[in-house]
Amino acid sequence: MTYPIRPIDESEWPAFARVLDEGFNWTPHPQQAERFKAETEFDRTLAAFDGDLVAGVTSIISFTMTVPGGRLPVAGVTSVSVLPSHRRRGILSALMRRQLSDVRERGESVAALYASEAAIYGRYGYGRASHNLYFSIDKSRSAFVKNAPADPSLRIRVAKPADVRADLEGLFASVVARRPGRYDRKPQIWDGVLADDEGDQRGNGSLRSILAEDDGGLRGYALFRVKANWDADVVPAGELKLQELEAADPAAYALLWRSILDRDLVSKIQSGGRPVDDPLIALLADQRQLRASWTDELWVRVVEVDKALASRAYSAAVDVVIEVEDDVCPWNAGRWRLTADPTGAECKPVEDEPDVTLPVAALGSAYLGDGLLMESLEAGVLREHSPGSVRALATAMSWSPKPWAGLTF
């Protein structure tokens, strides 16, 4: 059977949302549903139809995202789901292929997503490109190193997040270009970040904020919730759940973390996703007290090899012929010569013998600067024809700081 695919209009939103409800086993409360709808770009939705029934869906949020050395328009893939009754019929594959063709037609050379299931998206050329750490810190063992940065002009101010939204938005906009993977937040996204209805609290208390500022203005902020608790001996055992922490400089960053770690009536601090090279690791005197779990974060798809590779910066010089395997976007399949150094890059199709042969997902994994090219070589996932070519490519594509988006879309 074939399932016609087309964008939906706003009147078809309930049927679109029903597929997500069934696919993700999650029914949002009314306020969340309205915010989700407000974020939806209806001209960038796709739905597969079985007669009048919406059987599968996907969507895109248009972003400007930081990549090594600059910023690019990126297609933020989201809302990917198929009704349980229509699995194993090729609907997801048809949606993903159509979506990637649409992305190319819009001139976007890179797509990115958060994967609900890590085994799915490699089939469509997405590679695991960034990672999250989730921290758990015992407050009583959170001392900083003696040379932690400090600025006596800084002070902490407590504020209701909604009252200082403009300040938070401005600070975030000033730091978003520092790390690959970070993306601009539209007003609708900020609505979600600062949402504080009962369904958003989930029993963890109201959303709170502290600001690090001096006479010149805001230099950082933290958003968090506190789940109040006492143990059997009436000893405070609250849990502070950090939602996000952003700072313009090391002193503001250290002051915000110190204020979080010293919060009264709290015994444990738990963070949402943080970058794998979070500076807090270097600030703690006893780094073992930062108990961390790891998970994948962004998955990246190189939609047009030549445009994507020429649109980012490189940490070292490289001249390599890459043979790309791509059966989903056939325009990428072939041999490309990447010539790059820290001053610029170009990528052109060639007929030369390849130095390395790799699946397009490997390029997506490496694109933001934290790929697994050498590991993939050792695993036999890619093939090296010229000794040292994979190491040279991996070194050139590496970047610091490590990529991290910081907010699921």
Short mmCIF file of C-alpha atoms in Angstrom, two decimals:
data_model
loop_
_atom_site.label_atom_id
_atom_site.label_comp_id
_atom_site.label_asym_id
_atom_site.label_seq_id
_atom_site.Cartn_x
_atom_site.Cartn_y
_atom_site.Cartn_z
CA MET A 1 0.00 0.00 0.00
CA THR A 2 1.01 3.62 -0.49
CA TYR A 3 0.22 6.35 1.98
CA PRO A 4 -0.07 9.88 0.56
CA ILE A 5 2.13 12.38 2.39
CA ARG A 6 1.48 16.11 2.71
CA PRO A 7 1.69 18.95 5.24
CA ILE A 8 -1.30 19.48 7.51
CA ASP A 9 -3.14 22.70 8.20
CA GLU A 10 -4.13 23.97 11.62
CA SER A 11 -7.59 22.41 11.42
CA GLU A 12 -5.96 18.96 11.27
CA TRP A 13 -3.92 19.48 14.42
CA PRO A 14 -6.05 17.18 16.65
CA ALA A 15 -5.44 14.22 14.32
CA PHE A 16 -1.72 15.04 14.14
CA ALA A 17 -1.49 15.28 17.93
CA ARG A 18 -3.35 12.00 18.38
CA VAL A 19 -0.56 10.14 16.56
CA LEU A 20 1.99 11.68 18.92
CA ASP A 21 -0.16 10.76 21.92
CA GLU A 22 -0.31 7.12 20.81
CA GLY A 23 3.30 6.92 19.65
CA PHE A 24 4.92 8.50 22.72
CA ASN A 25 2.43 7.24 25.33
CA TRP A 26 2.19 10.76 26.67
CA THR A 27 -0.87 12.97 26.95
CA PRO A 28 0.12 16.58 27.70
CA HIS A 29 -2.01 18.74 29.92
CA PRO A 30 -3.99 21.43 28.04
CA GLN A 31 -1.44 24.21 28.58
CA GLN A 32 1.40 22.02 27.31
CA ALA A 33 -0.65 21.04 24.28
CA GLU A 34 -1.32 24.67 23.41
CA ARG A 35 2.37 25.57 23.73
CA PHE A 36 3.31 22.61 21.57
CA LYS A 37 0.83 23.69 18.94
CA ALA A 38 2.19 27.26 19.04
CA GLU A 39 5.69 25.93 18.30
CA THR A 40 4.49 23.97 15.28
CA GLU A 41 5.36 25.31 11.84
CA PHE A 42 2.45 23.88 9.90
CA ASP A 43 4.11 24.34 6.53
CA ARG A 44 6.95 22.13 7.81
CA THR A 45 4.73 19.30 9.08
CA LEU A 46 4.24 16.07 7.17
CA ALA A 47 1.51 13.51 7.67
CA ALA A 48 1.02 10.13 6.01
CA PHE A 49 -2.62 9.25 5.37
CA ASP A 50 -4.43 5.92 5.29
CA GLY A 51 -7.61 7.15 3.70
CA ASP A 52 -8.80 9.91 6.01
CA LEU A 53 -6.74 8.62 8.93
CA VAL A 54 -3.46 10.30 9.87
CA ALA A 55 -1.20 7.27 10.34
CA GLY A 56 2.25 8.85 10.70
CA VAL A 57 3.67 12.32 11.30
CA THR A 58 6.81 14.39 11.51
CA SER A 59 7.65 18.07 11.73
CA ILE A 60 10.51 20.56 11.67
CA ILE A 61 11.35 23.60 13.76
CA SER A 62 13.52 26.07 11.86
CA PHE A 63 16.64 27.00 13.82
CA THR A 64 19.81 28.99 13.56
CA MET A 65 22.33 26.68 15.21
CA THR A 66 25.94 27.18 16.26
CA VAL A 67 28.43 24.97 14.40
CA PRO A 68 32.23 25.05 14.69
CA GLY A 69 33.28 28.53 13.65
CA GLY A 70 29.87 29.99 12.88
CA ARG A 71 26.11 29.65 12.69
CA LEU A 72 23.86 27.88 10.17
CA PRO A 73 20.17 27.46 9.41
CA VAL A 74 19.36 23.95 10.62
CA ALA A 75 16.23 21.84 10.30
CA GLY A 76 15.23 20.74 13.80
CA VAL A 77 13.37 17.46 13.24
CA THR A 78 10.69 16.69 15.82
CA SER A 79 7.30 15.00 16.33
CA VAL A 80 8.25 11.78 14.53
CA SER A 81 5.69 9.05 15.17
CA VAL A 82 3.59 6.32 13.55
CA LEU A 83 0.40 4.83 14.92
CA PRO A 84 1.02 1.43 16.57
CA SER A 85 -1.54 -0.05 14.17
CA HIS A 86 0.54 1.04 11.15
CA ARG A 87 4.07 -0.01 12.06
CA ARG A 88 6.21 -2.07 9.68
CA ARG A 89 4.50 -0.63 6.61
CA GLY A 90 7.27 1.71 5.43
CA ILE A 91 5.49 4.84 6.64
CA LEU A 92 8.38 6.12 8.75
CA SER A 93 10.88 5.56 5.93
CA ALA A 94 8.65 7.39 3.46
CA LEU A 95 8.21 10.31 5.87
CA MET A 96 11.93 10.60 6.61
CA ARG A 97 12.93 10.47 2.95
CA ARG A 98 10.33 13.06 1.96
CA GLN A 99 11.39 15.28 4.84
CA LEU A 100 15.07 15.20 3.87
CA SER A 101 14.18 16.10 0.28
CA ASP A 102 12.13 19.04 1.58
CA VAL A 103 15.02 20.16 3.79
CA ARG A 104 17.34 20.16 0.79
CA GLU A 105 14.86 22.14 -1.29
CA ARG A 106 14.77 24.81 1.41
CA GLY A 107 18.55 25.19 1.22
CA GLU A 108 19.35 23.71 4.63
CA SER A 109 22.41 21.47 4.48
CA VAL A 110 22.10 20.05 8.02
CA ALA A 111 19.26 18.49 10.03
CA ALA A 112 19.30 17.62 13.73
CA LEU A 113 17.05 15.82 16.18
CA TYR A 114 16.70 14.31 19.64
CA ALA A 115 16.09 10.56 19.33
CA SER A 116 13.44 8.93 21.49
CA GLU A 117 14.97 5.58 20.51
CA ALA A 118 18.65 5.55 19.63
CA ALA A 119 18.39 2.59 17.24
CA ILE A 120 16.06 4.32 14.78
CA TYR A 121 17.76 7.26 13.13
CA GLY A 122 21.06 5.80 12.03
CA ARG A 123 19.02 4.04 9.34
CA TYR A 124 18.28 7.45 7.86
CA GLY A 125 21.82 8.82 8.00
CA TYR A 126 21.74 10.56 11.39
CA GLY A 127 24.82 10.22 13.57
CA ARG A 128 25.13 10.69 17.34
CA ALA A 129 26.77 14.13 17.50
CA SER A 130 26.60 15.36 21.10
CA HIS A 131 26.08 14.01 24.59
CA ASN A 132 24.51 14.86 27.95
CA LEU A 133 25.74 14.40 31.49
CA TYR A 134 23.22 14.27 34.33
CA PHE A 135 24.74 15.31 37.65
CA SER A 136 23.88 14.30 41.19
CA ILE A 137 25.89 16.12 43.87
CA ASP A 138 25.83 15.74 47.64
CA LYS A 139 25.68 19.29 48.97
CA SER A 140 27.92 18.47 51.93
CA ARG A 141 30.75 17.39 49.61
CA SER A 142 30.65 20.16 47.05
CA ALA A 143 33.60 22.38 48.00
CA PHE A 144 35.34 24.24 45.20
CA VAL A 145 39.04 24.31 44.41
CA LYS A 146 40.92 27.11 46.20
CA ASN A 147 41.55 29.07 43.02
CA ALA A 148 37.91 29.13 41.88
CA PRO A 149 37.21 32.47 40.14
CA ALA A 150 35.52 35.21 42.13
CA ASP A 151 34.50 38.78 41.41
CA PRO A 152 33.57 40.99 44.40
CA SER A 153 31.43 43.19 42.13
CA LEU A 154 29.04 40.29 41.50
CA ARG A 155 25.95 39.68 43.59
CA ILE A 156 23.08 37.20 43.56
CA ARG A 157 19.51 38.36 43.15
CA VAL A 158 16.43 36.20 43.59
CA ALA A 159 13.67 36.83 41.05
CA LYS A 160 10.55 35.26 39.66
CA PRO A 161 11.51 33.92 36.22
CA ALA A 162 8.51 35.42 34.46
CA ASP A 163 9.39 38.88 35.82
CA VAL A 164 12.90 38.83 34.34
CA ARG A 165 12.18 37.03 31.07
CA ALA A 166 13.64 39.78 28.89
CA ASP A 167 16.88 39.68 30.88
CA LEU A 168 17.10 35.89 30.62
CA GLU A 169 16.51 36.02 26.88
CA GLY A 170 19.18 38.67 26.44
CA LEU A 171 21.79 36.78 28.44
CA PHE A 172 21.09 33.55 26.57
CA ALA A 173 21.38 35.32 23.22
CA SER A 174 24.79 36.63 24.25
CA VAL A 175 26.21 33.14 24.95
CA VAL A 176 24.44 30.94 22.39
CA ALA A 177 27.20 31.26 19.79
CA ARG A 178 29.92 29.90 22.08
CA ARG A 179 29.19 26.19 21.83
CA PRO A 180 28.29 24.06 18.77
CA GLY A 181 24.80 22.61 18.94
CA ARG A 182 23.20 25.56 20.68
CA TYR A 183 20.32 27.21 18.85
CA ASP A 184 18.33 30.42 18.95
CA ARG A 185 15.15 30.32 21.00
CA LYS A 186 11.98 31.75 19.55
CA PRO A 187 9.39 33.27 21.91
CA GLN A 188 7.34 30.07 21.78
CA ILE A 189 10.33 28.09 23.02
CA TRP A 190 10.88 30.51 25.89
CA ASP A 191 7.21 30.02 26.78
CA GLY A 192 8.04 26.36 27.36
CA VAL A 193 11.29 27.04 29.23
CA LEU A 194 9.50 29.30 31.72
CA ALA A 195 6.25 27.33 31.93
CA ASP A 196 5.18 26.73 35.52
CA ASP A 197 1.74 25.15 35.49
CA GLU A 198 1.02 22.14 37.69
CA GLY A 199 1.80 19.77 34.85
CA ASP A 200 5.19 21.43 34.39
CA GLN A 201 6.05 21.23 38.09
CA ARG A 202 5.44 17.47 38.35
CA GLY A 203 5.59 17.64 42.11
CA ASN A 204 9.00 19.37 42.12
CA GLY A 205 7.87 22.83 43.18
CA SER A 206 7.58 26.11 41.36
CA LEU A 207 10.16 27.37 38.90
CA ARG A 208 12.71 29.65 40.57
CA SER A 209 15.56 31.79 39.34
CA ILE A 210 18.68 33.43 40.67
CA LEU A 211 20.62 36.08 38.78
CA ALA A 212 24.32 36.92 38.93
CA GLU A 213 24.72 40.61 38.22
CA ASP A 214 26.83 43.66 38.84
CA ASP A 215 26.24 47.37 38.36
CA GLY A 216 26.53 46.83 34.60
CA GLY A 217 23.72 44.30 34.44
CA LEU A 218 23.09 40.58 34.19
CA ARG A 219 26.05 38.19 33.84
CA GLY A 220 24.31 34.87 34.41
CA TYR A 221 21.22 33.06 35.62
CA ALA A 222 20.00 29.71 36.89
CA LEU A 223 16.53 28.19 36.65
CA PHE A 224 15.59 25.44 39.07
CA ARG A 225 12.95 23.80 41.23
CA VAL A 226 13.22 22.58 44.82
CA LYS A 227 11.40 19.48 46.01
CA ALA A 228 11.08 20.04 49.74
CA ASN A 229 11.65 17.05 52.01
CA TRP A 230 12.79 16.08 55.54
CA ASP A 231 14.08 12.69 56.62
CA ALA A 232 12.78 10.60 59.55
CA ASP A 233 14.88 12.65 61.99
CA VAL A 234 13.46 15.93 60.61
CA VAL A 235 16.79 16.74 58.96
CA PRO A 236 16.32 18.78 55.76
CA ALA A 237 16.59 16.49 52.72
CA GLY A 238 15.31 18.67 49.90
CA GLU A 239 16.35 18.06 46.30
CA LEU A 240 17.23 20.96 44.04
CA LYS A 241 16.58 20.15 40.41
CA LEU A 242 18.56 22.42 38.13
CA GLN A 243 16.85 23.18 34.84
CA GLU A 244 19.52 25.38 33.26
CA LEU A 245 22.43 27.60 34.17
CA GLU A 246 23.97 30.12 31.78
CA ALA A 247 26.78 32.59 32.44
CA ALA A 248 28.73 35.15 30.47
CA ASP A 249 32.05 34.58 32.30
CA PRO A 250 33.75 32.15 34.72
CA ALA A 251 33.20 34.26 37.85
CA ALA A 252 29.45 34.49 37.24
CA TYR A 253 29.33 30.80 36.47
CA ALA A 254 31.13 29.88 39.70
CA LEU A 255 28.96 32.19 41.80
CA LEU A 256 25.75 30.73 40.39
CA TRP A 257 26.87 27.18 41.04
CA ARG A 258 28.02 28.08 44.56
CA SER A 259 24.61 29.57 45.29
CA ILE A 260 22.90 26.46 43.94
CA LEU A 261 25.14 24.12 45.93
CA ASP A 262 24.68 26.12 49.14
CA ARG A 263 20.89 26.34 48.98
CA ASP A 264 19.29 26.05 52.43
CA LEU A 265 17.20 22.98 53.31
CA VAL A 266 18.68 21.07 50.36
CA SER A 267 20.87 17.99 50.65
CA LYS A 268 21.19 16.94 47.01
CA ILE A 269 21.49 18.78 43.72
CA GLN A 270 20.38 17.09 40.53
CA SER A 271 20.91 18.65 37.15
CA GLY A 272 19.18 18.22 33.87
CA GLY A 273 21.43 17.54 30.92
CA ARG A 274 24.80 19.31 30.99
CA PRO A 275 27.69 19.26 28.49
CA VAL A 276 30.30 16.56 28.90
CA ASP A 277 32.97 19.22 29.41
CA ASP A 278 30.95 21.30 31.87
CA PRO A 279 33.36 23.60 33.76
CA LEU A 280 31.81 22.48 37.05
CA ILE A 281 33.95 19.36 36.78
CA ALA A 282 37.09 21.50 37.10
CA LEU A 283 35.60 23.64 39.89
CA LEU A 284 34.88 20.82 42.32
CA ALA A 285 37.69 20.03 44.75
CA ASP A 286 36.60 16.39 44.87
CA GLN A 287 35.44 15.55 41.36
CA ARG A 288 34.33 12.08 42.42
CA GLN A 289 31.44 13.71 44.28
CA LEU A 290 29.92 14.65 40.94
CA ARG A 291 28.01 11.46 40.23
CA ALA A 292 27.18 11.55 36.54
CA SER A 293 25.21 9.46 34.09
CA TRP A 294 25.68 9.78 30.36
CA THR A 295 23.32 9.70 27.39
CA ASP A 296 23.30 10.76 23.77
CA GLU A 297 21.88 14.16 22.94
CA LEU A 298 21.77 15.65 19.42
CA TRP A 299 21.79 13.46 16.33
CA VAL A 300 22.93 15.23 13.16
CA ARG A 301 22.23 14.48 9.50
CA VAL A 302 24.40 15.94 6.74
CA VAL A 303 21.81 16.70 4.07
CA GLU A 304 24.19 18.15 1.47
CA VAL A 305 27.79 17.06 1.94
CA ASP A 306 29.55 19.80 0.01
CA LYS A 307 27.59 22.72 1.50
CA ALA A 308 27.68 21.35 5.04
CA LEU A 309 31.41 20.58 5.13
CA ALA A 310 32.32 23.92 3.58
CA SER A 311 30.13 25.83 6.06
CA ARG A 312 31.99 25.00 9.28
CA ALA A 313 35.47 25.72 10.59
CA TYR A 314 38.28 23.22 11.15
CA SER A 315 40.82 22.90 13.93
CA ALA A 316 43.68 21.72 11.70
CA ALA A 317 44.61 21.47 8.05
CA VAL A 318 43.28 18.48 6.11
CA ASP A 319 43.18 17.43 2.46
CA VAL A 320 41.26 14.21 2.07
CA VAL A 321 39.03 12.47 -0.49
CA ILE A 322 35.94 11.10 1.25
CA GLU A 323 33.76 8.46 -0.37
CA VAL A 324 30.30 8.88 1.15
CA GLU A 325 27.79 6.06 1.31
CA ASP A 326 24.22 7.37 1.41
CA ASP A 327 21.25 5.37 0.14
CA VAL A 328 18.66 7.77 1.59
CA CYS A 329 19.96 10.99 -0.01
CA PRO A 330 21.55 9.71 -3.24
CA TRP A 331 22.83 13.16 -4.18
CA ASN A 332 25.43 12.75 -1.41
CA ALA A 333 26.72 9.37 -2.55
CA GLY A 334 30.10 9.66 -4.23
CA ARG A 335 33.56 11.08 -3.70
CA TRP A 336 34.23 14.52 -2.24
CA ARG A 337 37.53 16.31 -1.74
CA LEU A 338 37.59 18.26 1.51
CA THR A 339 40.38 20.81 1.66
CA ALA A 340 40.38 22.81 4.86
CA ASP A 341 42.48 24.60 7.44
CA PRO A 342 41.63 27.02 10.25
CA THR A 343 41.18 29.86 7.72
CA GLY A 344 38.54 28.20 5.52
CA ALA A 345 37.28 25.14 3.70
CA GLU A 346 35.96 23.88 0.40
CA CYS A 347 34.38 20.58 -0.57
CA LYS A 348 33.98 19.51 -4.20
CA PRO A 349 32.99 16.32 -6.06
CA VAL A 350 35.93 14.43 -7.57
CA GLU A 351 36.74 11.18 -9.37
CA ASP A 352 39.97 10.59 -7.43
CA GLU A 353 40.60 7.44 -5.45
CA PRO A 354 39.22 7.81 -1.90
CA ASP A 355 41.32 8.14 1.22
CA VAL A 356 38.44 6.98 3.38
CA THR A 357 35.02 5.43 2.77
CA LEU A 358 32.33 6.10 5.35
CA PRO A 359 28.55 6.11 5.85
CA VAL A 360 27.00 9.55 5.88
CA ALA A 361 25.98 9.00 9.52
CA ALA A 362 29.67 9.08 10.48
CA LEU A 363 29.96 12.57 9.01
CA GLY A 364 26.86 13.64 10.95
CA SER A 365 28.39 12.31 14.14
CA ALA A 366 31.57 14.32 13.59
CA TYR A 367 29.95 17.46 12.21
CA LEU A 368 29.63 19.45 15.45
CA GLY A 369 33.13 18.56 16.63
CA ASP A 370 32.80 15.49 18.84
CA GLY A 371 32.53 12.60 16.42
CA LEU A 372 33.68 9.02 16.72
CA LEU A 373 35.67 8.68 13.52
CA MET A 374 38.64 6.88 15.04
CA GLU A 375 36.35 4.66 17.09
CA SER A 376 34.35 3.87 13.95
CA LEU A 377 37.57 2.94 12.17
CA GLU A 378 38.52 0.57 14.97
CA ALA A 379 35.01 -0.90 14.87
CA GLY A 380 35.21 -1.44 11.10
CA VAL A 381 32.27 0.88 10.42
CA LEU A 382 34.37 2.95 8.02
CA ARG A 383 37.30 2.01 5.82
CA GLU A 384 40.63 3.77 5.54
CA HIS A 385 42.47 3.49 2.22
CA SER A 386 45.29 5.97 2.91
CA PRO A 387 47.00 5.39 6.28
CA GLY A 388 46.46 8.28 8.68
CA SER A 389 43.60 9.84 6.71
CA VAL A 390 40.94 9.12 9.32
CA ARG A 391 43.06 10.54 12.12
CA ALA A 392 43.72 13.67 10.06
CA LEU A 393 40.01 14.09 9.33
CA ALA A 394 39.04 13.46 12.96
CA THR A 395 41.60 15.99 14.20
CA ALA A 396 40.47 18.63 11.74
CA MET A 397 36.77 18.17 12.58
CA SER A 398 37.31 18.15 16.35
CA TRP A 399 36.28 21.23 18.32
CA SER A 400 36.35 22.72 21.78
CA PRO A 401 34.06 23.33 23.57
CA LYS A 402 32.23 20.08 22.97
CA PRO A 403 28.86 20.31 21.23
CA TRP A 404 25.67 20.40 23.25
CA ALA A 405 22.22 21.81 22.54
CA GLY A 406 20.95 22.01 26.11
CA LEU A 407 17.22 21.93 25.38
CA THR A 408 15.14 19.19 23.79
CA PHE A 409 13.05 20.19 20.80
#
